[in-house]
Amino acid sequence: MSHHVPYALLALALALGADGACAWDGSDCSEPGSGAYEGNPEGWQAERLQHGKAIYDRACAVCHDPGAGAAPDIGNREDWSGRSRLWCAVLFEHAKAGYLDMPAKGSHPELSGRDVETAAEYMLSVTFPELPLD
């Protein structure tokens, strides 16, 4: 039995706590630079993962690439196992605010909350590719 929360359930939980804002960072999706994805509507998942990979490479890989240190390795399911059913939401908050030895936003304060969440989504998609991204 899997104890992982599908992305759709996580998105619903985050949306319910977002004061009705369209974007996860509270910005209006219609504003330029709001973090809303433009372009091919059918390609939004690929576009989001590509953006997440770019942020991961810039801010997260130094600690989360395999063998980089004590942080959970991207792609290693065992490193990410044993977490609560709400662990995705907790992961996003820890990535943004920092937790134990993990610095907030991977020591890149210029990143938006949406950027950090997108990098975490990318990491989850590599580690758990069978989960839907929606």
Coordinates of C-alpha atoms in Angstrom, one line a residue:
M1 CA 0.0 0.0 0.0
S2 CA 1.5 3.3 -1.0
H3 CA 1.6 6.1 1.5
H4 CA 2.2 8.9 -1.0
V5 CA -0.3 11.6 -1.6
P6 CA -1.1 12.2 -5.2
Y7 CA -0.3 15.7 -6.5
A8 CA -4.0 16.4 -7.1
L9 CA -4.8 16.0 -3.4
L10 CA -1.8 18.1 -2.5
A11 CA -2.8 20.8 -4.9
L12 CA -6.3 20.8 -3.5
A13 CA -5.0 21.2 0.1
L14 CA -2.8 24.0 -0.9
A15 CA -5.5 25.8 -2.9
L16 CA -7.9 25.6 0.0
G17 CA -5.4 27.5 2.2
A18 CA -4.4 30.0 -0.4
D19 CA -7.1 32.6 0.2
G20 CA -8.6 31.9 -3.2
A21 CA -5.5 33.1 -5.0
C22 CA -4.8 31.7 -8.4
A23 CA -1.1 31.2 -8.0
W24 CA 0.5 29.3 -5.0
D25 CA 2.5 32.3 -4.1
G26 CA -0.6 34.5 -3.7
S27 CA 0.0 36.6 -6.8
D28 CA -2.7 37.2 -9.5
C29 CA -2.1 34.8 -12.4
S30 CA -3.0 37.5 -14.9
E31 CA -0.1 39.7 -13.8
P32 CA 3.1 39.5 -15.9
G33 CA 5.8 37.5 -14.2
S34 CA 3.2 36.0 -11.8
G35 CA 4.6 32.5 -12.2
A36 CA 1.6 31.4 -14.4
Y37 CA 2.7 29.2 -17.2
E38 CA 2.1 30.5 -20.7
G39 CA 2.5 28.9 -24.0
N40 CA 1.1 25.5 -25.1
P41 CA -1.8 24.5 -22.8
E42 CA -1.2 20.8 -23.5
G43 CA 2.5 21.2 -22.6
W44 CA 2.0 22.8 -19.2
Q45 CA 3.3 19.7 -17.3
A46 CA 6.5 19.4 -19.4
E47 CA 7.0 23.2 -19.1
R48 CA 6.6 23.1 -15.4
L49 CA 9.0 20.2 -15.0
Q50 CA 11.5 21.9 -17.2
H51 CA 11.3 25.0 -15.0
G52 CA 11.6 22.8 -11.9
K53 CA 14.7 21.1 -13.3
A54 CA 16.3 24.5 -13.9
I55 CA 15.6 25.6 -10.4
Y56 CA 16.8 22.2 -9.0
D57 CA 20.0 22.4 -11.0
R58 CA 20.6 26.0 -9.6
A59 CA 19.6 25.6 -6.0
C60 CA 19.1 22.0 -5.0
A61 CA 21.4 19.7 -6.9
V62 CA 24.5 20.6 -4.8
C63 CA 22.9 18.7 -1.8
H64 CA 20.3 16.4 -3.4
D65 CA 22.3 14.9 -6.4
P66 CA 23.2 11.3 -5.6
G67 CA 26.2 11.1 -3.3
A68 CA 26.3 14.9 -2.7
G69 CA 25.7 14.7 1.1
A70 CA 23.3 13.7 3.8
A71 CA 20.3 15.2 2.1
P72 CA 17.8 12.7 0.5
D73 CA 19.0 11.8 -3.0
I74 CA 16.8 12.7 -6.0
G75 CA 15.6 9.4 -7.5
N76 CA 16.3 7.3 -4.4
R77 CA 12.9 6.1 -3.1
E78 CA 14.4 4.7 0.1
D79 CA 15.7 8.2 1.0
W80 CA 12.1 9.6 0.7
S81 CA 10.2 6.7 2.4
G82 CA 8.6 6.6 5.8
R83 CA 7.0 10.0 5.6
S84 CA 3.5 11.0 6.6
R85 CA 0.6 11.2 4.2
L86 CA 1.0 15.0 4.2
W87 CA 4.7 14.9 3.5
C88 CA 4.5 16.7 0.2
A89 CA 3.0 19.8 1.8
V90 CA 5.6 19.5 4.6
L91 CA 8.3 19.1 2.0
F92 CA 7.2 22.3 0.2
E93 CA 7.2 24.3 3.4
H94 CA 10.6 23.0 4.6
A95 CA 12.1 23.7 1.2
K96 CA 10.8 27.3 1.3
A97 CA 11.5 28.1 5.0
G98 CA 14.4 25.8 5.7
Y99 CA 14.6 22.8 8.1
L100 CA 17.5 21.4 10.1
D101 CA 20.5 21.6 7.8
M102 CA 18.5 22.5 4.7
P103 CA 18.7 26.3 4.1
A104 CA 15.6 28.1 3.1
K105 CA 15.1 28.2 -0.7
G106 CA 18.4 26.3 -1.1
S107 CA 20.3 29.5 0.0
H108 CA 18.7 31.3 -3.0
P109 CA 16.5 34.0 -1.4
E110 CA 15.6 35.4 -4.8
L111 CA 13.5 32.4 -5.6
S112 CA 9.8 32.7 -5.3
G113 CA 7.8 30.2 -3.3
R114 CA 6.4 28.9 -6.6
D115 CA 9.9 28.3 -7.9
V116 CA 10.8 26.3 -4.8
E117 CA 7.6 24.2 -5.1
T118 CA 8.2 23.6 -8.8
A119 CA 11.7 22.4 -8.0
A120 CA 10.3 20.0 -5.4
E121 CA 7.7 18.8 -7.9
Y122 CA 10.5 18.0 -10.3
M123 CA 12.4 16.1 -7.6
L124 CA 9.2 14.1 -6.8
S125 CA 8.6 13.4 -10.5
V126 CA 12.1 11.9 -10.8
T127 CA 11.8 9.9 -7.6
F128 CA 8.2 8.8 -8.1
P129 CA 7.5 9.0 -11.8
E130 CA 4.3 6.9 -11.5
L131 CA 2.5 9.7 -9.6
P132 CA 0.4 12.1 -11.7
L133 CA 1.5 15.7 -12.0
D134 CA -1.7 17.7 -12.2

